[in-house]
Coordinates of C-alpha atoms (C1' of nucleotides) in Angstrom, one line a residue:
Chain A
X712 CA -4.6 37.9 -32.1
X713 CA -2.8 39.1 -29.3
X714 CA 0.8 39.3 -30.3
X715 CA 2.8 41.5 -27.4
X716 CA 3.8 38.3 -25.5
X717 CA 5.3 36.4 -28.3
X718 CA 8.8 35.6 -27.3
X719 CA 11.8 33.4 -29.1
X720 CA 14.3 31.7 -27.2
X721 CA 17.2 33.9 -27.0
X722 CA 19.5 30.9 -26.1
X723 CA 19.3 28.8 -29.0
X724 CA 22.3 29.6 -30.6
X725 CA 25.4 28.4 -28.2
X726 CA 28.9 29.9 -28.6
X727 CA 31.3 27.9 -29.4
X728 CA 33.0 27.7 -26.5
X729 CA 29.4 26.0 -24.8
X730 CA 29.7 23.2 -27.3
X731 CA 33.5 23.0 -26.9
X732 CA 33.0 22.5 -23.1
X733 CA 29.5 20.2 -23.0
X734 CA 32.3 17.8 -25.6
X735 CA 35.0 17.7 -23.6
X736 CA 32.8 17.0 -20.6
X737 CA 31.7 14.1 -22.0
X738 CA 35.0 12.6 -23.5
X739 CA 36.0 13.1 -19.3
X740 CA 33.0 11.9 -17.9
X741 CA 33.2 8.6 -20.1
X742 CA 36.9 8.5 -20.1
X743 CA 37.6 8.6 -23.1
X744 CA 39.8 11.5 -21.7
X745 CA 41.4 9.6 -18.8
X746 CA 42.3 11.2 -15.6
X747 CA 45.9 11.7 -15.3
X748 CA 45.8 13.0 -19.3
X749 CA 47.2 16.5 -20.1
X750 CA 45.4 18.4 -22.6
X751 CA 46.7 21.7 -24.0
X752 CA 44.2 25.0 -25.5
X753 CA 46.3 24.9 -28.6
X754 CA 46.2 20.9 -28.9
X755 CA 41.8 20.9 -28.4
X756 CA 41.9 24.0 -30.6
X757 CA 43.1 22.4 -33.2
X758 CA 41.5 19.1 -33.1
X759 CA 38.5 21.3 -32.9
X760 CA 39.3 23.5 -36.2
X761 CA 38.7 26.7 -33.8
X762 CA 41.0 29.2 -32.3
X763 CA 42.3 29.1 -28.6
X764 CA 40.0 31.6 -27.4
X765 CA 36.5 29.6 -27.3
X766 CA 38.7 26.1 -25.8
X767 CA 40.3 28.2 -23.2
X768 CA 36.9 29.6 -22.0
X769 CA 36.1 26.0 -21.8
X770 CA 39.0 24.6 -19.9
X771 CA 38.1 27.6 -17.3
X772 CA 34.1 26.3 -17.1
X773 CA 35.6 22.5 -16.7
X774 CA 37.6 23.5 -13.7
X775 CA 35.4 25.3 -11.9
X776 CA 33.5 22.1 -12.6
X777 CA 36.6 19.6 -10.7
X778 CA 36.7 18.3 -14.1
X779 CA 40.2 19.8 -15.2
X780 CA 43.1 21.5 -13.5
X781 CA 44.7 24.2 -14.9
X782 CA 48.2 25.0 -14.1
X783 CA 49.5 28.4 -15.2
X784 CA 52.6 27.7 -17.5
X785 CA 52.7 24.1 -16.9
X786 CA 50.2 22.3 -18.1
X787 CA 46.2 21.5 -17.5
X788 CA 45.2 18.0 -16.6
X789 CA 42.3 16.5 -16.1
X790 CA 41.6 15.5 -12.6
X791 CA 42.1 12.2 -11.3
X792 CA 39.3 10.7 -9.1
X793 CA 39.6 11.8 -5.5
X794 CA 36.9 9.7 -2.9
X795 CA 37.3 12.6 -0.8
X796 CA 35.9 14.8 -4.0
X797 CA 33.2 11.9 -4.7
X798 CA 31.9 11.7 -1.4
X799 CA 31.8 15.5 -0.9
X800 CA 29.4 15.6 -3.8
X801 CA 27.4 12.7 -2.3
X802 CA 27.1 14.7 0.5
X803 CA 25.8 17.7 -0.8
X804 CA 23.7 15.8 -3.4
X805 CA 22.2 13.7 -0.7
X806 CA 21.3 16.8 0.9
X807 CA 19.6 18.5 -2.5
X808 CA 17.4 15.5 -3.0
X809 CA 16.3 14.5 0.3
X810 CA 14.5 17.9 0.4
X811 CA 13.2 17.6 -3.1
X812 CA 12.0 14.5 -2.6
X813 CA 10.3 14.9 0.6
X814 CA 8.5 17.5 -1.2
X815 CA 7.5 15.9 -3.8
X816 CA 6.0 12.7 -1.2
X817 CA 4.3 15.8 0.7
X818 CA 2.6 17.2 -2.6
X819 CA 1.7 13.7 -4.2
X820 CA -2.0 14.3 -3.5
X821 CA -3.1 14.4 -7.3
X822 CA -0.5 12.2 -8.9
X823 CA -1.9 9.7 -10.9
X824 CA 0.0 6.1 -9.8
X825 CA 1.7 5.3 -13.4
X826 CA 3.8 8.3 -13.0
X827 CA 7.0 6.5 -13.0
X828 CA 6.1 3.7 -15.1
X829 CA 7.3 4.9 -18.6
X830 CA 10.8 5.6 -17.6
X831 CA 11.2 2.4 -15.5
X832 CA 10.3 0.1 -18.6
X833 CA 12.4 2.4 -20.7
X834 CA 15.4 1.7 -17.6
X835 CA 14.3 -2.3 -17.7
X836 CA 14.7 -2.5 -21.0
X837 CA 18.0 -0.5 -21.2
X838 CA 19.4 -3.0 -18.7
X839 CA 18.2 -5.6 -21.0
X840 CA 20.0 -4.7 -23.7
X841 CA 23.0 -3.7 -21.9
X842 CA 22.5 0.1 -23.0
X843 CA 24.1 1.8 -20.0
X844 CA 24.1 5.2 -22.0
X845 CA 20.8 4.9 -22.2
X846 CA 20.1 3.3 -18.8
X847 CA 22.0 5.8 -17.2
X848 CA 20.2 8.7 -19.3
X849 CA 16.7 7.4 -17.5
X850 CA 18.5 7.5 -14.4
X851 CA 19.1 11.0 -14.6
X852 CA 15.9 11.9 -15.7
X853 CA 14.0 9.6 -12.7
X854 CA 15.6 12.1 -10.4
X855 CA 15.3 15.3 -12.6
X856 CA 11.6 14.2 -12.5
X857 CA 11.5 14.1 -8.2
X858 CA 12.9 17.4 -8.5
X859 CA 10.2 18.6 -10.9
X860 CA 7.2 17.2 -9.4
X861 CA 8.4 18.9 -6.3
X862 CA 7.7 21.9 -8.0
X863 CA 11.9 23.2 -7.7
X864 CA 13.1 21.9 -11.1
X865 CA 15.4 24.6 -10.7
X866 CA 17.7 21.8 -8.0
X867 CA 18.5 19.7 -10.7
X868 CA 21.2 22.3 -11.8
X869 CA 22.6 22.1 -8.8
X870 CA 22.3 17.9 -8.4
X871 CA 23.5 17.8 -12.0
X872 CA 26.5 19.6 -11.3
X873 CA 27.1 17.8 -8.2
X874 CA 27.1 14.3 -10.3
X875 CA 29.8 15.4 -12.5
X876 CA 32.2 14.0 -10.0
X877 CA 30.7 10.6 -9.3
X878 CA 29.5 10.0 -13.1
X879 CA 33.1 8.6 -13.5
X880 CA 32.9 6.2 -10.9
X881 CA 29.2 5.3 -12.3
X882 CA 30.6 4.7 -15.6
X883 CA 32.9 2.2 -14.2
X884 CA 30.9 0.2 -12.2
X885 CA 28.8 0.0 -15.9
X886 CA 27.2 -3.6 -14.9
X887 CA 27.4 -3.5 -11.2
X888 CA 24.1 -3.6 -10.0
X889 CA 21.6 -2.3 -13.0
X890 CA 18.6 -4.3 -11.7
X891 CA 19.3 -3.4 -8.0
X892 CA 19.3 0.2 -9.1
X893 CA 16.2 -0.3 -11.0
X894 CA 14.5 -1.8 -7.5
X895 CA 15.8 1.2 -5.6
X896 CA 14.3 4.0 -7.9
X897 CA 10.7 1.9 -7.4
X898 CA 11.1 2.0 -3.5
X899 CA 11.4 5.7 -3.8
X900 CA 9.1 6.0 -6.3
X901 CA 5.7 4.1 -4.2
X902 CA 7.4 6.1 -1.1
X903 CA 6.8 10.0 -3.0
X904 CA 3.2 7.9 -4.6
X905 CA 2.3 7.1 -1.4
X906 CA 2.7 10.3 0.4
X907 CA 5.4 9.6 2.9
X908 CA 8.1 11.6 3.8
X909 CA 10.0 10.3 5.8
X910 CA 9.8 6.6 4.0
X911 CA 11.1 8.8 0.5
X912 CA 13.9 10.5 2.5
X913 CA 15.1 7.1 4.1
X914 CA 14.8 5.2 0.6
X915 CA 16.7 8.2 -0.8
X916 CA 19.8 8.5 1.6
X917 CA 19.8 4.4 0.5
X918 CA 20.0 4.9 -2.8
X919 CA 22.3 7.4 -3.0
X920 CA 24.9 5.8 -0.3
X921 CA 25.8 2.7 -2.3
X922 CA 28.4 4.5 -3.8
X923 CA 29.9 4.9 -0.8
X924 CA 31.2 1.1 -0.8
X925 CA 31.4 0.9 -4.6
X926 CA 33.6 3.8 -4.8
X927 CA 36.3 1.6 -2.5
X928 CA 35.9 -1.7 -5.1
X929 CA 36.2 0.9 -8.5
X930 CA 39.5 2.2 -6.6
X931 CA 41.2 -0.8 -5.8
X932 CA 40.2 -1.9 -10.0
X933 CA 41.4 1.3 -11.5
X934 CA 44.3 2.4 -9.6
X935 CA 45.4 4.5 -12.2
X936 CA 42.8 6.8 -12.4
X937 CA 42.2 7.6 -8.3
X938 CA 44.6 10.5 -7.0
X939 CA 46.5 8.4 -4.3
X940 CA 45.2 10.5 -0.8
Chain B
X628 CA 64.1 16.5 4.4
X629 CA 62.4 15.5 1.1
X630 CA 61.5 18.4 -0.8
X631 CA 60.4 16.8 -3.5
X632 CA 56.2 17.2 -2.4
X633 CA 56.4 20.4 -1.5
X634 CA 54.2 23.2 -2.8
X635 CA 53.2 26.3 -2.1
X636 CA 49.4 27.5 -3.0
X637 CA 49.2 27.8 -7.2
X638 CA 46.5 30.1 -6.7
X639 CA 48.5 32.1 -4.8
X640 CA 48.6 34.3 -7.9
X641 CA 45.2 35.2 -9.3
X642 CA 45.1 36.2 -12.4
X643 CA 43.2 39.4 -13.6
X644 CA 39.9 37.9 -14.9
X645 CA 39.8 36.3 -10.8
X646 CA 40.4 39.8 -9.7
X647 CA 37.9 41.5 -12.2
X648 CA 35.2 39.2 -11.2
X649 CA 35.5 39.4 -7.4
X650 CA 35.9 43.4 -7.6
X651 CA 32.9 43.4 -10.4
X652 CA 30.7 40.7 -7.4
X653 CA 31.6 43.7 -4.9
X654 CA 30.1 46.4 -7.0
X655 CA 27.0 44.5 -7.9
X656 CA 26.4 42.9 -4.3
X657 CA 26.6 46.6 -3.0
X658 CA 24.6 48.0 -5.4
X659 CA 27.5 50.1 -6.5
X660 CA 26.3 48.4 -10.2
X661 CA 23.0 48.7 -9.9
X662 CA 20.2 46.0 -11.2
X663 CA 19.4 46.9 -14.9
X664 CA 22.5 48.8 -15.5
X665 CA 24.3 47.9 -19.0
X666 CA 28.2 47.3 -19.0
X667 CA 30.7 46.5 -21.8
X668 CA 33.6 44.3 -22.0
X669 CA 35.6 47.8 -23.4
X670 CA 33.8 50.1 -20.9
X671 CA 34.6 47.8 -18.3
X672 CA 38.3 46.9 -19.7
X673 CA 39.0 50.3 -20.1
X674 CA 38.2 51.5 -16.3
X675 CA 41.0 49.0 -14.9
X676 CA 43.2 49.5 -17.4
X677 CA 43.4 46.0 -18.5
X678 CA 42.6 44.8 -22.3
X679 CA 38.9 43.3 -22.8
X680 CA 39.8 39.2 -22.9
X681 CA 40.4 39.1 -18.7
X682 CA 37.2 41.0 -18.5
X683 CA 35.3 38.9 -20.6
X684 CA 36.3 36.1 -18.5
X685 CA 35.3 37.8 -15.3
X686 CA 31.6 38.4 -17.2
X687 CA 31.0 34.8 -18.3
X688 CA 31.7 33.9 -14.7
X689 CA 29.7 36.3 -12.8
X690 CA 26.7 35.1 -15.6
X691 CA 26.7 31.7 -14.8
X692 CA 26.8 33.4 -11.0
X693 CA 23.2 34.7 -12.2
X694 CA 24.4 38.2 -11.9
X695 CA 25.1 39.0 -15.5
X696 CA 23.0 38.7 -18.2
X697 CA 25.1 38.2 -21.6
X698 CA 23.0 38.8 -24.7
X699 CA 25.6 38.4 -27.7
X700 CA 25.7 41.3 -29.8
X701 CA 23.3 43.4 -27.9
X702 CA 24.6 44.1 -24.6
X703 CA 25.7 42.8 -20.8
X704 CA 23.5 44.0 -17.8
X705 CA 23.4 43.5 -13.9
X706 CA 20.6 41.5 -13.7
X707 CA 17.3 42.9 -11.7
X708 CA 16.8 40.9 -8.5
X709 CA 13.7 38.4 -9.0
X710 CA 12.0 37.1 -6.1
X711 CA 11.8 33.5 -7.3
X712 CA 15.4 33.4 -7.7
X713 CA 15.8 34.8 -4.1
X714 CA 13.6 32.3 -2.9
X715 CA 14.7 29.4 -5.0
X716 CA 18.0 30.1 -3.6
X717 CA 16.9 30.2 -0.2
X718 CA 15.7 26.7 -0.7
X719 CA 18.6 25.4 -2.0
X720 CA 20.5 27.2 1.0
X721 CA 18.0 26.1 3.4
X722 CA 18.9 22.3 2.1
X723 CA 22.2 22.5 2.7
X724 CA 22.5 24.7 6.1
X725 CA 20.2 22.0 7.6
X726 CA 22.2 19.0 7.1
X727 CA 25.3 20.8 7.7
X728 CA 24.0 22.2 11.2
X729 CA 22.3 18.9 11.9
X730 CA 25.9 17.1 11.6
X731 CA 27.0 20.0 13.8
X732 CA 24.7 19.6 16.5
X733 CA 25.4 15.6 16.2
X734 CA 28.7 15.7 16.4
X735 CA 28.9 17.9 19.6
X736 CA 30.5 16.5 22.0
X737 CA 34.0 17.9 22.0
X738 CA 33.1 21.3 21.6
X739 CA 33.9 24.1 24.1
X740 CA 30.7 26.1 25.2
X741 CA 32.0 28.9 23.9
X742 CA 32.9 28.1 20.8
X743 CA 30.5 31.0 19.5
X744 CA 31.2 33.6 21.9
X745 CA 33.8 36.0 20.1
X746 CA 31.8 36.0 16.9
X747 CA 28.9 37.0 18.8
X748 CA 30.7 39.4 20.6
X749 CA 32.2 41.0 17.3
X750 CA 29.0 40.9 15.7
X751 CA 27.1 42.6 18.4
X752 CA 29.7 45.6 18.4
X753 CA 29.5 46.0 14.8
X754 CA 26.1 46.0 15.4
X755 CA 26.4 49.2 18.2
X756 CA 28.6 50.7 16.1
X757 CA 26.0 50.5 12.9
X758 CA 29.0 48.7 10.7
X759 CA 27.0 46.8 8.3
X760 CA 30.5 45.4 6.5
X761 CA 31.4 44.3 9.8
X762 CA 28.5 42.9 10.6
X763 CA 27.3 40.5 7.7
X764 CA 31.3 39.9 7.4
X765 CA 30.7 38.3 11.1
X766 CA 26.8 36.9 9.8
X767 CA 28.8 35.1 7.2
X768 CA 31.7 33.4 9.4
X769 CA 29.2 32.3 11.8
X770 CA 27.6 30.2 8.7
X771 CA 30.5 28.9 7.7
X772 CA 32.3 28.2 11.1
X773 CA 29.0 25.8 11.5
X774 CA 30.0 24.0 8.2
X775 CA 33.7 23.7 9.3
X776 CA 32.5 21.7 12.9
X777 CA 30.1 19.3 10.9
X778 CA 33.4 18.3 8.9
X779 CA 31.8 19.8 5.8
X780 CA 33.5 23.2 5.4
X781 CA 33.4 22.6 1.8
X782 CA 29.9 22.9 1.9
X783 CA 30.3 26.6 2.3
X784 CA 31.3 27.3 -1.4
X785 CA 28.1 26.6 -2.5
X786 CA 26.3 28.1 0.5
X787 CA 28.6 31.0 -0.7
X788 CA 28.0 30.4 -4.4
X789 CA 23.6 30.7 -3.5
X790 CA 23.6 33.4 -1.0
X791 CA 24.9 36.3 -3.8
X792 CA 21.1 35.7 -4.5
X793 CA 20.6 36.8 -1.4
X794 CA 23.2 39.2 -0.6
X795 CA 21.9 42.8 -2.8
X796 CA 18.0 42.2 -0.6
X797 CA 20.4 41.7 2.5
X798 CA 21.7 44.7 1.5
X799 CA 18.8 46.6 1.0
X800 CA 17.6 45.7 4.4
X801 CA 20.9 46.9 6.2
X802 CA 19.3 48.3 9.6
X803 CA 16.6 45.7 9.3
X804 CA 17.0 43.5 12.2
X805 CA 20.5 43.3 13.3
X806 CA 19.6 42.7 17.0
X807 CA 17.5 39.8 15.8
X808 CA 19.9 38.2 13.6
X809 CA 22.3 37.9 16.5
X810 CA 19.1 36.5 18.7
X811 CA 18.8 33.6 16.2
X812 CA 22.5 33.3 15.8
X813 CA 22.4 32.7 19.5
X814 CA 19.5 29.9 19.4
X815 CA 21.4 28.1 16.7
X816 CA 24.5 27.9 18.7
X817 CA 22.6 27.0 21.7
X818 CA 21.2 24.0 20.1
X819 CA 24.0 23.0 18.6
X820 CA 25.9 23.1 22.1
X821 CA 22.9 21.1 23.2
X822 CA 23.6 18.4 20.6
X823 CA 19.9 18.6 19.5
X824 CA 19.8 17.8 15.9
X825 CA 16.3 18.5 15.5
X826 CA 15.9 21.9 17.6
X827 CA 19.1 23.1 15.1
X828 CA 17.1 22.2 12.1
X829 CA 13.8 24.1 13.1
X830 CA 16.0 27.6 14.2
X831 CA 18.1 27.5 11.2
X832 CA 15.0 27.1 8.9
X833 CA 13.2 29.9 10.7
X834 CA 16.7 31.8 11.0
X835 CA 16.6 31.4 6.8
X836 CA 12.9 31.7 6.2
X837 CA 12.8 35.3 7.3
X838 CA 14.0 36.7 3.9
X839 CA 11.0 35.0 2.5
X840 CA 8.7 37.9 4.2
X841 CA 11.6 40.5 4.3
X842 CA 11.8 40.4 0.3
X843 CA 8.3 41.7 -0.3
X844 CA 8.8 44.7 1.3
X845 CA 12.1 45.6 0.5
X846 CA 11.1 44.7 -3.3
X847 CA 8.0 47.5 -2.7
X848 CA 10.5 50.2 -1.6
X849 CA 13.5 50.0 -3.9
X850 CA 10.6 48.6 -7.2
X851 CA 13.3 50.0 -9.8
X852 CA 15.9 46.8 -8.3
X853 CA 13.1 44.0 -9.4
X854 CA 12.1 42.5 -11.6
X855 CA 8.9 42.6 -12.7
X856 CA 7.3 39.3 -12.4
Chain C
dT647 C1' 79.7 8.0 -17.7
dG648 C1' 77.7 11.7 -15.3
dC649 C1' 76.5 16.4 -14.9
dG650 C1' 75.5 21.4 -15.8
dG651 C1' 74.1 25.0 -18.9
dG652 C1' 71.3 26.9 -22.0
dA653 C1' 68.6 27.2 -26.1
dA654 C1' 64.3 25.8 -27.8
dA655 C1' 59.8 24.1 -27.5
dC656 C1' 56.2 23.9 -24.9
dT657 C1' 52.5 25.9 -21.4
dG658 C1' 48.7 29.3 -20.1
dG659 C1' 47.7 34.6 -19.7
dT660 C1' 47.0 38.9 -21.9
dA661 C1' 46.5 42.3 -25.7
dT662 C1' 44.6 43.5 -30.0
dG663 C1' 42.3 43.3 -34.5
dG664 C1' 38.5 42.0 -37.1
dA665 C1' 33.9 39.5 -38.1
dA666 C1' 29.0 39.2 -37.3
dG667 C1' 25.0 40.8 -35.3
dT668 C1' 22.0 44.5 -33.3
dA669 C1' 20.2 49.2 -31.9
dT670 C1' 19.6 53.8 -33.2
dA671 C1' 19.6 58.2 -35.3
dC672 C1' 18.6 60.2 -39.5
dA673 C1' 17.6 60.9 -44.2
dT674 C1' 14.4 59.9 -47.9
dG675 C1' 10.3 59.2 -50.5
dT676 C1' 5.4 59.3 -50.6
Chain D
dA1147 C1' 3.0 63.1 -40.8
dC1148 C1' 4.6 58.6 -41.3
dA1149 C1' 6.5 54.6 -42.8
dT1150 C1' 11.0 52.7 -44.7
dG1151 C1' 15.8 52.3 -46.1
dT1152 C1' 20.5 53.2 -44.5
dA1153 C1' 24.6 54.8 -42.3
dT1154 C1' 26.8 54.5 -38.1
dA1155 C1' 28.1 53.3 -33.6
dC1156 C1' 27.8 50.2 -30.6
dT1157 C1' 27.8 45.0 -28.7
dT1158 C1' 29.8 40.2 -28.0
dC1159 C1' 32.4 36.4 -30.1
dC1160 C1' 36.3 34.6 -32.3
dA1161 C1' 41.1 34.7 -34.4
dT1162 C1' 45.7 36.1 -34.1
dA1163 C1' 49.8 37.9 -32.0
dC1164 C1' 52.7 38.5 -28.2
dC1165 C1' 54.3 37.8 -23.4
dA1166 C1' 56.1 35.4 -19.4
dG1167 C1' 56.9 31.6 -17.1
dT1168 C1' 58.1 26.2 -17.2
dT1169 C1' 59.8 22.0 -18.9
dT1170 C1' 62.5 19.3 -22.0
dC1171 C1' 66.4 18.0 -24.1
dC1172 C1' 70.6 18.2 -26.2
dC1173 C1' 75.3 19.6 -26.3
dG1174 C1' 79.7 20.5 -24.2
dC1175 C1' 82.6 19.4 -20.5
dA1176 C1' 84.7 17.1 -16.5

DNA sequence: TGCGGGAAACTGGTATGGAAGTATACATGT
DNA sequence: ACATGTATACTTCCATACCAGTTTCCCGCA
């Protein structure tokens, strides 16, 4: 037995400051920390049962994110929703996936056609049963996959960080539009099965552009949590 | 006059982990760090002056840059450059560059024709006068001067945030092909100035893709900088 | 009643000490 | 000569203490 290439994962035990900040990300991202809110390092520390150190470290990963704003002596906040902020990350986003996913319609050659089908009944069914963390959890993955089978995984780093700032706005249009979203993912999908380009990009920039004129609804419900620009 | 909204930059002030980290970028960018080399929070600390938690920030920052590797307990080291990260970030780059220089060339209209012509100017005499600072200082505003006329100037942070990938083989290649950069530099403005969308995406891929052959040789002169892959 | 003034209670930034884990040199026993 | 145990000197991570601004609020005073 060949034993020089056995390997452990040298990640596998996060710091506490890692689990601090993947937490708070997703008490902001479901807002259950609502924008406008002021958190403190001490006040998270303690809730926490942990020292300052590991929560500050946190707080500095969260605002490089756009998730939190940290003001030296005053106070840190976490950020209320700027459509400027959303639509910059659509941008950029938009940009990430049309390339991935025209690779992955230019490389579908030996796809086999039922590719997409497990997590699309796992999404029908979420809708169904009114699951949106789980809905939303296949979303994610249907476009992690695109990214994968274009052979540059790596993007969805990049796209995941990206959708940190229009996760909010997802999370409050909750049951606006589940099936329709469920219709767009299968255009893109038989676009990339069917080997065409420029049919996956154009069904892409679709997809992705709704929240354009959802954002402007959301807003004009939840007032409260959109910076006033 | 109402003061009351008035502000002056709150970053105005950076603190010393911001400082650490750029001046610890510069080293590794230059090779003044090179790839492979182990550093300590104390070693490290102890060279400005400062105590170890500012520099501890600057090293989980310049990690998730991909430029540190943090093992816990064992030891932080400038990471080697690998080839797939180069090249994955040359992708990511590439994706992002073409929409923004697409928008650019789109969006034409108003612009003067020689909206280019300093940089080019300054670059070719830093060129002459073999001032490589100079000269990828000038590479660099030309990218992001493209961003700012497609309305997307934030799109150069991440452009910024991808190309330290890039920047220690750009490095290595210093003499490599200054006359040519500023030949494709020229093309791409050209294009742009033409408002031809299409003819700015193909000479800002081809502008971009040169790294892709440049790498293997310069990884087969400086071996000790790669990793082994 | 309205308005300063100033102490006190916050905030985040930095410094320092200790805990836990790892690498390495060296002694020890066979 | 060669494994194996162990002391020691590192490393990062976390906790604690202190510092320097900022905000809050209450008290004295007009």
């Amino acid at each position: 037995m060949n034993i020089s290439k056995l390997e452990f994962d040298t990640e596998a035990r996060p710091t506490i400051a890692k689990r601090i900040a993947e937490s708070l990300r997703d008490a902001i991202v479901s807002l259950d920390l609502k924008p406008g809110d002021a958190i403190s390092e001490s006040d998270i520390a303690a809730r926490f049962g942990v020292s300052r150190q590991p929560v500050r470290e946190a707080f500095i990963q969260l605002a490089e994110q756009g998730l939190l704003r940290i003001r030296p002596q005053r106070s840190t906040e976490v950020v209320r929703i700027s459509i400027r902020d959303v639509l910059n990350a659509r941008f950029v986003r938009e940009a990430l996936e049309v390339a991935v996913v025209r690779k992955a319609a230019a490389e579908c050659a030996n796809m086999p056609a039922d590719t997409f089908e497990d997590l699309f009944r796992e999404q029908m069914a979420a809708s169904d049963a009114n699951d949106y963390r789980a809905f939303h959890a296949r979303d994610d993955a249907f476009h992690r996959l695109i990214a994968k089978l274009s052979g540059n995984e790596f993007v969805w780093k990049l796209i995941d960080a990206q959708k940190v700032q229009m996760d909010r706005v997802r999370y409050l249009s909750l049951k606006l539009g589940m099936p329709a979203t469920i219709r767009e993912h299968r255009d893109i999908g038989e676009a990339i099965l069917s080997g065409n380009p420029d049919l996956a990009e154009a069904q892409m920039r679709k997809h992705l552009r709704k929240i354009d004129t959802q954002i402007h609804q959301i807003r004009d419900l939840n007032r409260e949590y959109f910076q006033e620009e």
